Coordinates of C-alpha atoms and ligand atoms in Angstrom, one line a residue:
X1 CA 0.9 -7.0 -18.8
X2 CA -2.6 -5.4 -17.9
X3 CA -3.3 -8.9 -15.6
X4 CA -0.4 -7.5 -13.7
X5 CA -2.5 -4.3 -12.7
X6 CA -6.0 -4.2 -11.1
X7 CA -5.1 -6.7 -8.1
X8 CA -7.1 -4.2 -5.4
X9 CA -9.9 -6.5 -6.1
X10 CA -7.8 -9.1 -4.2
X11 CA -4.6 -7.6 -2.7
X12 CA -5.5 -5.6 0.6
X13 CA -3.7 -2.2 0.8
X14 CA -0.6 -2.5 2.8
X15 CA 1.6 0.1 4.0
X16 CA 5.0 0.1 4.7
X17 CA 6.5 -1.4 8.3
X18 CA 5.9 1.4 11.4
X19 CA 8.1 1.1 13.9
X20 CA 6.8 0.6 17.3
X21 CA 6.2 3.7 19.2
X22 CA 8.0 2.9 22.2
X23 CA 10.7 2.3 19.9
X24 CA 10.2 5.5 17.9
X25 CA 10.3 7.7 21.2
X26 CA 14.0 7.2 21.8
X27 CA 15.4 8.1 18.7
X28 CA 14.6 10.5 15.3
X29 CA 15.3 8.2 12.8
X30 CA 12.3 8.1 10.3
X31 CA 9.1 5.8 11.3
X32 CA 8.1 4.2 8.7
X33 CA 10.7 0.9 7.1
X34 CA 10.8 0.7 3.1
X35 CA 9.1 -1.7 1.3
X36 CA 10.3 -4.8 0.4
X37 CA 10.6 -5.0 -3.9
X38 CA 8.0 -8.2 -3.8
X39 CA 5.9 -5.9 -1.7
X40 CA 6.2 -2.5 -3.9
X41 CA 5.0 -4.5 -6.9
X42 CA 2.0 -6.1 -5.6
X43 CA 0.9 -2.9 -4.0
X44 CA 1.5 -1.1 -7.3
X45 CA -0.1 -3.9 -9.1
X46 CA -3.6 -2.6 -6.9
X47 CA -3.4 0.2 -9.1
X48 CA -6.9 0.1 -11.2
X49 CA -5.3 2.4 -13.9
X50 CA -8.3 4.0 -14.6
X51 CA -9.2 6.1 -17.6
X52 CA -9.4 9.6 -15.9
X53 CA -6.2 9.1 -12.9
X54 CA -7.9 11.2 -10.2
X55 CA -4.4 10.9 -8.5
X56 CA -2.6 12.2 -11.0
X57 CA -4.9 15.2 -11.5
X58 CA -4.6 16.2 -7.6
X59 CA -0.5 16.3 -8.0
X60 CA 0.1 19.9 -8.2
X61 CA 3.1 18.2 -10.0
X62 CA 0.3 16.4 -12.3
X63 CA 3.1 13.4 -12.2
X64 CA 2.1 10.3 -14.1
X65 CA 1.5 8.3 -11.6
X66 CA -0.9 5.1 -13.0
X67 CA 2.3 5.2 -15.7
X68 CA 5.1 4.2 -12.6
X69 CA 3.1 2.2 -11.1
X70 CA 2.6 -0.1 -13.5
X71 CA 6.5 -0.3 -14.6
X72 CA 7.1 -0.8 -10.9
X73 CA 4.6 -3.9 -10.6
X74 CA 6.4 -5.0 -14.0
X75 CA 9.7 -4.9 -12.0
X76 CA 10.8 -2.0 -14.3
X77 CA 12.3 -0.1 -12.0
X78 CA 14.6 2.2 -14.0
X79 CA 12.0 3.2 -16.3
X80 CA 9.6 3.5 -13.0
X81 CA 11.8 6.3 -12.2
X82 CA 13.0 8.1 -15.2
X83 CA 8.8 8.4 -15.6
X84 CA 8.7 9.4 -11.9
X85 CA 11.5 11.7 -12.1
X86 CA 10.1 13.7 -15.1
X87 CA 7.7 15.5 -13.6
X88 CA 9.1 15.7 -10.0
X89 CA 12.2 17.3 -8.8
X90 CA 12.5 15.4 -5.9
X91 CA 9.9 12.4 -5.7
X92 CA 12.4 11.0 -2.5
X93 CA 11.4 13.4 -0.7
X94 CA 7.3 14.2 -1.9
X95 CA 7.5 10.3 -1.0
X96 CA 8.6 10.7 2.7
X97 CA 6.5 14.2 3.2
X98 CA 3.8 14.8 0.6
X99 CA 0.5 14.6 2.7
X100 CA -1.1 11.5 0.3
X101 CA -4.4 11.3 2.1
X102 CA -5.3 15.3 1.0
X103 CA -3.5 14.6 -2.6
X104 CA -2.9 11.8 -4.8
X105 CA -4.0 9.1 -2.4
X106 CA -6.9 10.6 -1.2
X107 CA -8.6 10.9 -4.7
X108 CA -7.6 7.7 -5.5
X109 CA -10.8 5.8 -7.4
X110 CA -10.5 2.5 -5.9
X111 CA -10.0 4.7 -2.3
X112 CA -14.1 4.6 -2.2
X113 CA -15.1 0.8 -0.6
X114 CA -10.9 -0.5 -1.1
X115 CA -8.1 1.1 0.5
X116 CA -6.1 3.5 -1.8
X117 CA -3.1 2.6 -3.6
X118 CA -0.5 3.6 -1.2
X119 CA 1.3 6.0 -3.7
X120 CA 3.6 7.6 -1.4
X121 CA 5.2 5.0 -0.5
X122 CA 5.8 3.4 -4.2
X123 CA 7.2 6.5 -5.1
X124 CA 9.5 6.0 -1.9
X125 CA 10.6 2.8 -2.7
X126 CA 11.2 3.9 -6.5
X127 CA 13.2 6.7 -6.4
X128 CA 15.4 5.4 -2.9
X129 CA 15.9 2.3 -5.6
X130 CA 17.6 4.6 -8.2
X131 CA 19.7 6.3 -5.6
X132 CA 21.3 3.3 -4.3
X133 CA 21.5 2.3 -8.2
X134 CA 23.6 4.9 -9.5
X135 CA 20.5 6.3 -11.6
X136 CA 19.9 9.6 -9.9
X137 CA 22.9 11.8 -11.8
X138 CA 23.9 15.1 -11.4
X139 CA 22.3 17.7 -13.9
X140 CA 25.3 18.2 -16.3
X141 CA 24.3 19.8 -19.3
X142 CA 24.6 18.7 -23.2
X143 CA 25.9 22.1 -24.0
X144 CA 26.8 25.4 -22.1
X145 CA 24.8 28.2 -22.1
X146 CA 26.1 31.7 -21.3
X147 CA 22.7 32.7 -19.6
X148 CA 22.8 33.4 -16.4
X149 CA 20.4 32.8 -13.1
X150 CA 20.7 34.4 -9.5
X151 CA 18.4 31.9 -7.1
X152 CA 18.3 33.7 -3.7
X153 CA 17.1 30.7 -1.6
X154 CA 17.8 27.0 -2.0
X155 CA 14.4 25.7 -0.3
X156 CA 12.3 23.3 -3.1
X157 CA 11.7 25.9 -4.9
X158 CA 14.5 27.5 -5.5
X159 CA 15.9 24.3 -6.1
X160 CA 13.4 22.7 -8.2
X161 CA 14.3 26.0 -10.8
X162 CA 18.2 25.3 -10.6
X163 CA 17.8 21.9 -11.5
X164 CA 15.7 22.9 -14.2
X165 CA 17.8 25.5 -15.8
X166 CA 20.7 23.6 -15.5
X167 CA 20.3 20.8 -17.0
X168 CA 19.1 22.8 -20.1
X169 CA 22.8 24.8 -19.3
X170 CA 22.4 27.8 -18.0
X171 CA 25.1 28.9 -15.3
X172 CA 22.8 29.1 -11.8
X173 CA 24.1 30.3 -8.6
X174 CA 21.9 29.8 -5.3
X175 CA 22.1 32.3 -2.7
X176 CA 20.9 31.2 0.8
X177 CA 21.7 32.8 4.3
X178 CA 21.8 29.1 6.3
X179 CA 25.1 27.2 6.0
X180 CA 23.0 24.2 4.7
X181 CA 20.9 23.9 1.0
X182 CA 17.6 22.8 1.4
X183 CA 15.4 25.0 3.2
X184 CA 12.6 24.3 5.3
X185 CA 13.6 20.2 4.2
X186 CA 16.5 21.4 6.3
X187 CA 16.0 23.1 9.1
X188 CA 12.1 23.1 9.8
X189 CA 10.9 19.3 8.9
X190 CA 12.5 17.1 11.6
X191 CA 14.1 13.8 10.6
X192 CA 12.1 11.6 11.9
X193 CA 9.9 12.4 9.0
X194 CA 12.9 13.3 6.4
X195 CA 16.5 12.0 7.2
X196 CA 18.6 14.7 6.3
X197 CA 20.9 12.5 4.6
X198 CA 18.0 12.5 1.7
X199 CA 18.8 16.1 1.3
X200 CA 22.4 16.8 2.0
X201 CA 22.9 14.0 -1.0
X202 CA 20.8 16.4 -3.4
X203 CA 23.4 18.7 -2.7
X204 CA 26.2 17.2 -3.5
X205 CA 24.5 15.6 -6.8
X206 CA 24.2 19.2 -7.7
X207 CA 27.7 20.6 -7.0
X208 CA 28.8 18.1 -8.8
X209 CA 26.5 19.2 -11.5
X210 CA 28.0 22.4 -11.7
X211 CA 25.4 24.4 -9.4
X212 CA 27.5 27.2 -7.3
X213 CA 26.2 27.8 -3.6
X214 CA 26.5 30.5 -1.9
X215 CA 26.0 30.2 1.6
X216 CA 26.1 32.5 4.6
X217 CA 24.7 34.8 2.3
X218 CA 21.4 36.7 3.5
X219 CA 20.7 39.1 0.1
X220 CA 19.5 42.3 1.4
X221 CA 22.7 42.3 4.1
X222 CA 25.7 40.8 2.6
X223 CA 25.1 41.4 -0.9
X224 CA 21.8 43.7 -2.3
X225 CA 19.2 42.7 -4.5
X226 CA 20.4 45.5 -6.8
X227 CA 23.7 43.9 -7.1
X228 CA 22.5 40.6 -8.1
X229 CA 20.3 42.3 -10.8
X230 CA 23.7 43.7 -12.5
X231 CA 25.1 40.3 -12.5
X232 CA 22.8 38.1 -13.6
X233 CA 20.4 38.1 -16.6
X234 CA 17.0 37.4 -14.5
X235 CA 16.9 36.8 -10.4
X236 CA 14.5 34.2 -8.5
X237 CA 13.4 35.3 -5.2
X238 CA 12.3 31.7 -3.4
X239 CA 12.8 33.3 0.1
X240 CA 10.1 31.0 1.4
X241 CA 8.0 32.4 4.9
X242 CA 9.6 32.9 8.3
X243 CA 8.0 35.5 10.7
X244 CA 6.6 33.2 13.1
X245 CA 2.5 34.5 13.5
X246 CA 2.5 35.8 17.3
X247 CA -0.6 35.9 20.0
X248 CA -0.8 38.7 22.3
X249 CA -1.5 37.5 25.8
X250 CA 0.3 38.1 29.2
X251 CA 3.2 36.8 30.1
X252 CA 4.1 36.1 26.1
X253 CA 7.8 37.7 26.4
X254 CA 8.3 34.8 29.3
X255 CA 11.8 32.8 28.9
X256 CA 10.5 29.4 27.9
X257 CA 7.8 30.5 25.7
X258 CA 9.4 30.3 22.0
X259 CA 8.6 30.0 18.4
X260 CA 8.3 26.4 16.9
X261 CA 10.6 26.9 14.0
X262 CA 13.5 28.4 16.5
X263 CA 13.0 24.8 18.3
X264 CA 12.7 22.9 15.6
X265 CA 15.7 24.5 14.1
X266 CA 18.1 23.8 17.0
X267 CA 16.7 20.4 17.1
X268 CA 17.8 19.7 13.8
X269 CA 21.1 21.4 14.5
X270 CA 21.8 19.4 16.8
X271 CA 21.3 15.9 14.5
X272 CA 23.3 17.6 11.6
X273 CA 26.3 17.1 14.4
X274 CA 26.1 21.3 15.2
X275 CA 27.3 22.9 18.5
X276 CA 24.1 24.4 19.7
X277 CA 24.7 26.6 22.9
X278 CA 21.0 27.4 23.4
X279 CA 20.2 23.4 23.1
X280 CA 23.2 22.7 25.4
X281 CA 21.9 25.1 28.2
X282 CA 18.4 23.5 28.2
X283 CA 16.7 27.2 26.6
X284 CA 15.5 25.2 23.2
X285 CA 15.9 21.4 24.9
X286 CA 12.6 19.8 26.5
X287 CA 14.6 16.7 28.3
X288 CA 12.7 16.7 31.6
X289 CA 10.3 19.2 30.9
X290 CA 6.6 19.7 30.6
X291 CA 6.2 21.3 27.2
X292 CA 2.9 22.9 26.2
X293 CA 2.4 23.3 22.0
X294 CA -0.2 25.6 20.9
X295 CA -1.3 25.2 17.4
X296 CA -3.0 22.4 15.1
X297 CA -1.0 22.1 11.9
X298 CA 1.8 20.2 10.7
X299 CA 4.5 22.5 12.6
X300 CA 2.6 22.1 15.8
X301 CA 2.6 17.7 15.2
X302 CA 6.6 18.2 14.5
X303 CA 7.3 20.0 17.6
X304 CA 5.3 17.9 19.9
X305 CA 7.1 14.9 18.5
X306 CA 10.2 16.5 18.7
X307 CA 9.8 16.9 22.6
X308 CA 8.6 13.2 22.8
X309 CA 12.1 12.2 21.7
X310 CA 13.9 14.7 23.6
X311 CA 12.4 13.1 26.6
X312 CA 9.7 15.4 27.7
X313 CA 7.9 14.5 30.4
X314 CA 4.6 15.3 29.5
X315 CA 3.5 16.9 25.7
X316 CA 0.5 18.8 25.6
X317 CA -1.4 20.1 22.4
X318 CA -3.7 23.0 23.0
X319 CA -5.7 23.4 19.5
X320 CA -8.9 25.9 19.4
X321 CA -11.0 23.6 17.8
X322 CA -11.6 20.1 17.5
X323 CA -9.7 17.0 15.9
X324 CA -11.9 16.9 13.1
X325 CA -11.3 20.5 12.0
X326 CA -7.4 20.3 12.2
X327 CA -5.6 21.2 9.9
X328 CA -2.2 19.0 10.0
X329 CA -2.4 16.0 8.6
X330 CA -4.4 13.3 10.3
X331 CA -1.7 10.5 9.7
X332 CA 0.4 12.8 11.7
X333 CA -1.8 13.4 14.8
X334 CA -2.4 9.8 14.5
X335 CA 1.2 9.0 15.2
X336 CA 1.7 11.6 18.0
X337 CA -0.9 10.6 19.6
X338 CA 0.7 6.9 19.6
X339 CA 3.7 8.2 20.6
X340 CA 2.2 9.6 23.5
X341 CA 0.9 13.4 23.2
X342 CA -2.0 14.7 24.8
X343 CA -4.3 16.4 23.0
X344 CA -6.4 19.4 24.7
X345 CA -9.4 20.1 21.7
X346 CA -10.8 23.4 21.7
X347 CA -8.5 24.8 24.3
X348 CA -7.3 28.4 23.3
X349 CA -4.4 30.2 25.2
X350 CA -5.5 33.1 27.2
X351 CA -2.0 34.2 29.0
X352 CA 1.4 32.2 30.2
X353 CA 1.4 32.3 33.8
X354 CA 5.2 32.6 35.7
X355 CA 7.5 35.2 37.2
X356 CA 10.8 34.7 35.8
X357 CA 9.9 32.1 33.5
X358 CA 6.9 30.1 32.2
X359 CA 5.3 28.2 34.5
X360 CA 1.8 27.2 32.6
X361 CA -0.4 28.3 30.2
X362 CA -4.2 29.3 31.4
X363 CA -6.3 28.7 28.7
X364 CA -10.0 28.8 28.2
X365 CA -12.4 26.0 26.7
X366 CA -13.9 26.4 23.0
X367 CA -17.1 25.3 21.4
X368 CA -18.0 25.5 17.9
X369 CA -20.9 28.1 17.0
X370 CA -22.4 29.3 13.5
X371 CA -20.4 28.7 10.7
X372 CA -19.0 32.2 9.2
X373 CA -19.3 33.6 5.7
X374 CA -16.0 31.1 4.7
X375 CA -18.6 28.1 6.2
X376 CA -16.6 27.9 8.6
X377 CA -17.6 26.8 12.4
X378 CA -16.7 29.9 14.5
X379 CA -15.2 28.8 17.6
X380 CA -16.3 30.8 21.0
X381 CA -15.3 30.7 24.5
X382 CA -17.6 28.9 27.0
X383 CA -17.2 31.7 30.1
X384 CA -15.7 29.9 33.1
X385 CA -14.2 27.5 32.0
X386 CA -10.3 28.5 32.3
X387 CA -7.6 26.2 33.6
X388 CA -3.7 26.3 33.3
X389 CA -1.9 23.6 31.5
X390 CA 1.3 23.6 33.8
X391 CA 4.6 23.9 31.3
X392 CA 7.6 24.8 31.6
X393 CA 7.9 25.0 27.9
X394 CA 5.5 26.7 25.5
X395 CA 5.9 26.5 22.0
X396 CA 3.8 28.8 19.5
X397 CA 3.1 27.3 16.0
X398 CA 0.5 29.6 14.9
X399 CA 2.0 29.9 11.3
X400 CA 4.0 32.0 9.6
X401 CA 3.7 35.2 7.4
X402 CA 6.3 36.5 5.2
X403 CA 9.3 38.9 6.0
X404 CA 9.1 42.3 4.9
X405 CA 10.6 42.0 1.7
X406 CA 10.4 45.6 -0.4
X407 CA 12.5 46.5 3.1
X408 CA 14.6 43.5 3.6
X409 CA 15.5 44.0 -0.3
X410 CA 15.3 47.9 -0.1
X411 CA 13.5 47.9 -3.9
X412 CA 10.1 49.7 -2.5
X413 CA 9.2 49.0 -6.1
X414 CA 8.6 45.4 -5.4
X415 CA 4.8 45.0 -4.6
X416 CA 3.3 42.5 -2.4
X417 CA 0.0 41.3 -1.4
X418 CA -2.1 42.2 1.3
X419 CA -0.7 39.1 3.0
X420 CA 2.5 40.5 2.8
X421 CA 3.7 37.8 -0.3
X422 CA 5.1 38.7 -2.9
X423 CA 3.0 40.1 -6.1
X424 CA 3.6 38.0 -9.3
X425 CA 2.1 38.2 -12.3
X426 CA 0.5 34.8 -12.5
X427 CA 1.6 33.9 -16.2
X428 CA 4.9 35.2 -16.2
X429 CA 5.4 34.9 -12.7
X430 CA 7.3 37.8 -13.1
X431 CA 7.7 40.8 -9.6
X432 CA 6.7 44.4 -10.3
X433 CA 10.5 44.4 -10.6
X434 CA 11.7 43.5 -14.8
X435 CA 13.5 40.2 -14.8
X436 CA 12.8 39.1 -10.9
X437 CA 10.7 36.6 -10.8
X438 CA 9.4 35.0 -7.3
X439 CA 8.4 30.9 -6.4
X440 CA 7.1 28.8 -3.6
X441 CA 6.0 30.0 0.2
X442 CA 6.8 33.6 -0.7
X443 CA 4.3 33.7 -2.7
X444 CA 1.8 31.2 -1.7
X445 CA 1.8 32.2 1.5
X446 CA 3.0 29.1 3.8
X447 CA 2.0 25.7 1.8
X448 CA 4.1 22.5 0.9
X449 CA 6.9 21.1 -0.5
X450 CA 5.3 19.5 -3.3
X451 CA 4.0 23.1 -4.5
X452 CA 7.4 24.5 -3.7
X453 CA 9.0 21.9 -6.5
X454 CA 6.3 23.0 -8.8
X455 CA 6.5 26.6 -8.5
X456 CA 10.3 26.3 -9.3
X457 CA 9.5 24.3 -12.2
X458 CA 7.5 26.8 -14.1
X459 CA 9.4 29.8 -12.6
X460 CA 12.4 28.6 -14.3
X461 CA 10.5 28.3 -17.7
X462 CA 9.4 31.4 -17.6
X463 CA 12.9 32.9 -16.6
X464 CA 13.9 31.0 -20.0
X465 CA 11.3 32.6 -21.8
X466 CA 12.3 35.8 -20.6
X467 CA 15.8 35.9 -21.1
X468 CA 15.8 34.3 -24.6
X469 CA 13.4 37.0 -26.1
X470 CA 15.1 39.4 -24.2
X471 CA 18.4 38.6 -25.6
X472 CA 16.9 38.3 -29.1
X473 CA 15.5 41.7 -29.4
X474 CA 18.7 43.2 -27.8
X475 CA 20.3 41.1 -31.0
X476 CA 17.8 42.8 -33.4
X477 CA 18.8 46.2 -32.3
X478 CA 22.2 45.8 -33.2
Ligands
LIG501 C1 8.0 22.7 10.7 C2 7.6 22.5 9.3 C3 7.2 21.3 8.8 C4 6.7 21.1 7.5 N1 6.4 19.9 7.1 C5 6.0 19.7 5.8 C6 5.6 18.4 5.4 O1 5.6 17.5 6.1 N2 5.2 18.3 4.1 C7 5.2 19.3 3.2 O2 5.0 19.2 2.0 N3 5.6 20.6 3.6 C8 5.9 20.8 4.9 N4 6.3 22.0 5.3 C9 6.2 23.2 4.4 C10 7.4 23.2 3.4 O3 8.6 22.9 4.1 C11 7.4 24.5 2.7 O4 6.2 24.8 2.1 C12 8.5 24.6 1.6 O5 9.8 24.3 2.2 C13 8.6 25.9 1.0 O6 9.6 25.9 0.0 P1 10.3 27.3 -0.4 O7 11.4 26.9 -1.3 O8 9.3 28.3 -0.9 O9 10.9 27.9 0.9 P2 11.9 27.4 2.1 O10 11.9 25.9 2.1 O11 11.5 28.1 3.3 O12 13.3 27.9 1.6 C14 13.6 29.3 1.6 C15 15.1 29.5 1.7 O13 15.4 30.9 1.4 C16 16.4 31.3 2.3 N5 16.3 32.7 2.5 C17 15.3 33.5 3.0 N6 15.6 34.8 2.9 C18 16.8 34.9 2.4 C19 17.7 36.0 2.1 N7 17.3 37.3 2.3 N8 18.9 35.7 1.5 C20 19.3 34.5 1.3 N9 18.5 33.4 1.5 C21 17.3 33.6 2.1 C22 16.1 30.5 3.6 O14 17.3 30.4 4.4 C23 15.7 29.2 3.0 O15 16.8 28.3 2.9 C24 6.7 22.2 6.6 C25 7.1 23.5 7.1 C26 7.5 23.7 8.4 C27 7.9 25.0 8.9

């Protein structure tokens, strides 16, 4: 039905319903509505299907993307998703928080004089479809397989691999120190971008595929590395990256100045239904207060947000350089900024003023110099020209680095990078340690779902690899 595909040429992109940001501001429930099926085929139908799928080959999940598409503008949904569903753990979720315009979307052909196809929110539409269907199952094996997998971490990656390896039958237990499975899809990206529903269901689908948790359960304390060694045949560490990347400045140890993922954390918390004392006594709550952010990426666009809906007063966003050279995604500064945040451009924090708590932040104005060896603009102070953003919440979301793992785990063997992530071999994916094997932020450094889902993928191939030959030359020495 190729006259079905190739309607760019007179079908104008068209993205899914956005709520009104007045609306948006008093609640978290996600932005953007679903699209209607009439409307997910014609907008799949602008799909030029081109010979060499730029989008496809900007996944890092390489998913076949012309290929659903064109069975959604055919109306052929089931088949839309099994294609979908191939390559992707979780296409619900890259759907809802896959930042298109930098991927698949953005290197769309048509993308260059039309608008792209809007990818994201097919794939959205496609795989929501097969949930409410009955399609998405849980991943029961053929046939048992008496190999066994220790996951410590149930982020996307560790996840991605425990799907993988159980549906091929291996018995797979996740480890994870939250009460909750899903990781930063969890506890770090707020609803309003990722209902947690769209998680929580994942989990159940695989307990009832046979997948043990084990929650409350922070490897390194309640049970050691070692120990998960001896019981499984191969381990996967997909610990993912926590220690929040600090400034020095005076008046940093100030109550009210906090790390983003410790507020975003209680925010979500507190929609899961959770008793959070620190929300409840206003610590981690902005309602009424002037809140200050201080960062430019994705974590600093879901905290201001956040505050917008807790009923902040007044959001600020101090970033060091300008809008152009941000690095969140620009949908998502596009949609704070509609929802009412401030945005202070090459504003960098120099201390947080206040005696018993935080009172504002003084900060000085940037320009943009010579470009470093990266290419790079440099940015440097312009001398006298400090003021003091007045807060009585400030909110770091500088990044994050990784634990010290070779301690947390006490196995010095374990090697890691000069970052602090972990040391794979790239192939293998393999630690310094035989039979560990490492995926997603711990070893990319802090990066994306979508890679997360990937790295679990091949990690759990290559744990496959491993244990089979393993276990056939322990057969031939018998
Ligand atoms: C605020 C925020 C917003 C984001 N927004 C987006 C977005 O919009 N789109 C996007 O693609 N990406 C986004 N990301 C990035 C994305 O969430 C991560 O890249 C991804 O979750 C990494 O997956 P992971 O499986 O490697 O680790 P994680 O998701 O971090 O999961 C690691 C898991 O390991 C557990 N763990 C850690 N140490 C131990 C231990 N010792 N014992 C037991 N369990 C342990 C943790 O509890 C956690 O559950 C965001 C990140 C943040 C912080």
């Amino acid at each position: 039905m190729a006259e079905r595909m190739l309607q760019f040429v007179r079908l104008e992109q068209q993205t899914p319903d956005k709520r009104d940001a007045a609306e948006r501001r008093t609640d978290f429930d996600e932005i953007y509505a679903r699209f209607a099926p009439e409307q997910a085929a014609a907008q799949a139908s602008r799909c030029s299907q081109c010979g060499v799928p730029f989008c496809q080959v900007h996944c890092p999940l390489n998913n076949n993307i012309p290929d659903w598409l064109k069975l959604t503008a055919e109306g052929r949904l089931e088949e839309a998703y099994e294609v979908s569903a191939a390559t992707n753990t979780f296409p619900e979720i890259c759907g809802r928080v896959c930042p298109q315009d930098r991927l698949c979307e953005g290197n769309c052909v048509i993308e260059k004089g039309f608008d792209s196809v809007t990818i994201g929110a097919v794939e959205k539409y496609v795989t929501d479809t097969a949930w409410e269907k009955g399609w998405v199952k849980p991943p029961r094996p053929k046939q048992e397989l008496p190999y066994s997998v220790g996951i410590i971490g149930a982020g996307p990656a560790g996840l991605a691999a425990a799907e993988r390896l159980r549906l091929r039958g291996w018995q797979v237990t996740v480890y994870d120190r939250y009460d909750r499975v899903g990781g930063l899809m969890i506890y770090g990206i707020p609803n309003f971008k990722l209902e947690k529903e769209v998680v929580l269901r994942r989990q159940a689908q695989y307990e009832a595929g046979g997948i043990k948790f084990v929650l409350n359960c922070q490897i390194g304390k309640d049970v050691t590395l070692a120990q998960l060694r001896e019981k499984h045949d191969a381990v996967l560490v997909a610990t993912g990256v926590y220690k929040a990347r600090a400034i020095q400045a005076p008046g940093i140890g100030l109550p009210g100045v906090m790390p983003a993922l410790e507020y975003l954390t209680a925010s979500n918390r507190v929609g899961l239904g959770d008793s959070v004392p620190e929300f409840e006594s206003g610590a981690l709550n902005a309602s009424g207060k002037r809140v200050v952010v201080i960062g430019g990426g994705d974590t600093a666009m879901d905290c201001v947000r956040t505050a917008i809906r807790q009923g902040a007063t007044s959001v600020t966003c101090l970033y060091r350089r300008d809008k152009a050279n941000m690095p969140g995604s620009m949908r998502e500064v596009k949609n704070a900024e509609e929802e009412g945040v401030r945005f202070e451009w090459l504003a960098a924090p120099e201390a947080f003023t206040g005696t018993d708590k935080v009172e504002g932040v003084r900060a000085i104005r940037m320009h943009l110099g010579l470009p470093d060896a990266t290419g790079r603009q440099q940015v440097e102070p312009i001398a006298g020209s400090e003021f003091t953003e007045p807060a009585d919440i400030a909110i770091l979301a500088l990044g994050f680095d990784p634990e010290d793992l070779p301690a947390m785990f006490e196995e010095p063997a374990l090697t890691v990078t000069r970052w602090g992530t972990l040391k794979v071999d790239h192939r293998s994916m393999m630690t310094a340690l035989p039979g560990v094997f490492a995926a997603g932020d711990i070893v990319r450094g802090a990066s994306l779902v979508v890679w997360g889902i990937r790295d679990g993928r091949d990690a759990a191939d290559q744990i496959e690899q491993y244990v089979l030959a393993q276990k056939s030359l322990a057969t031939a020495a018998e």
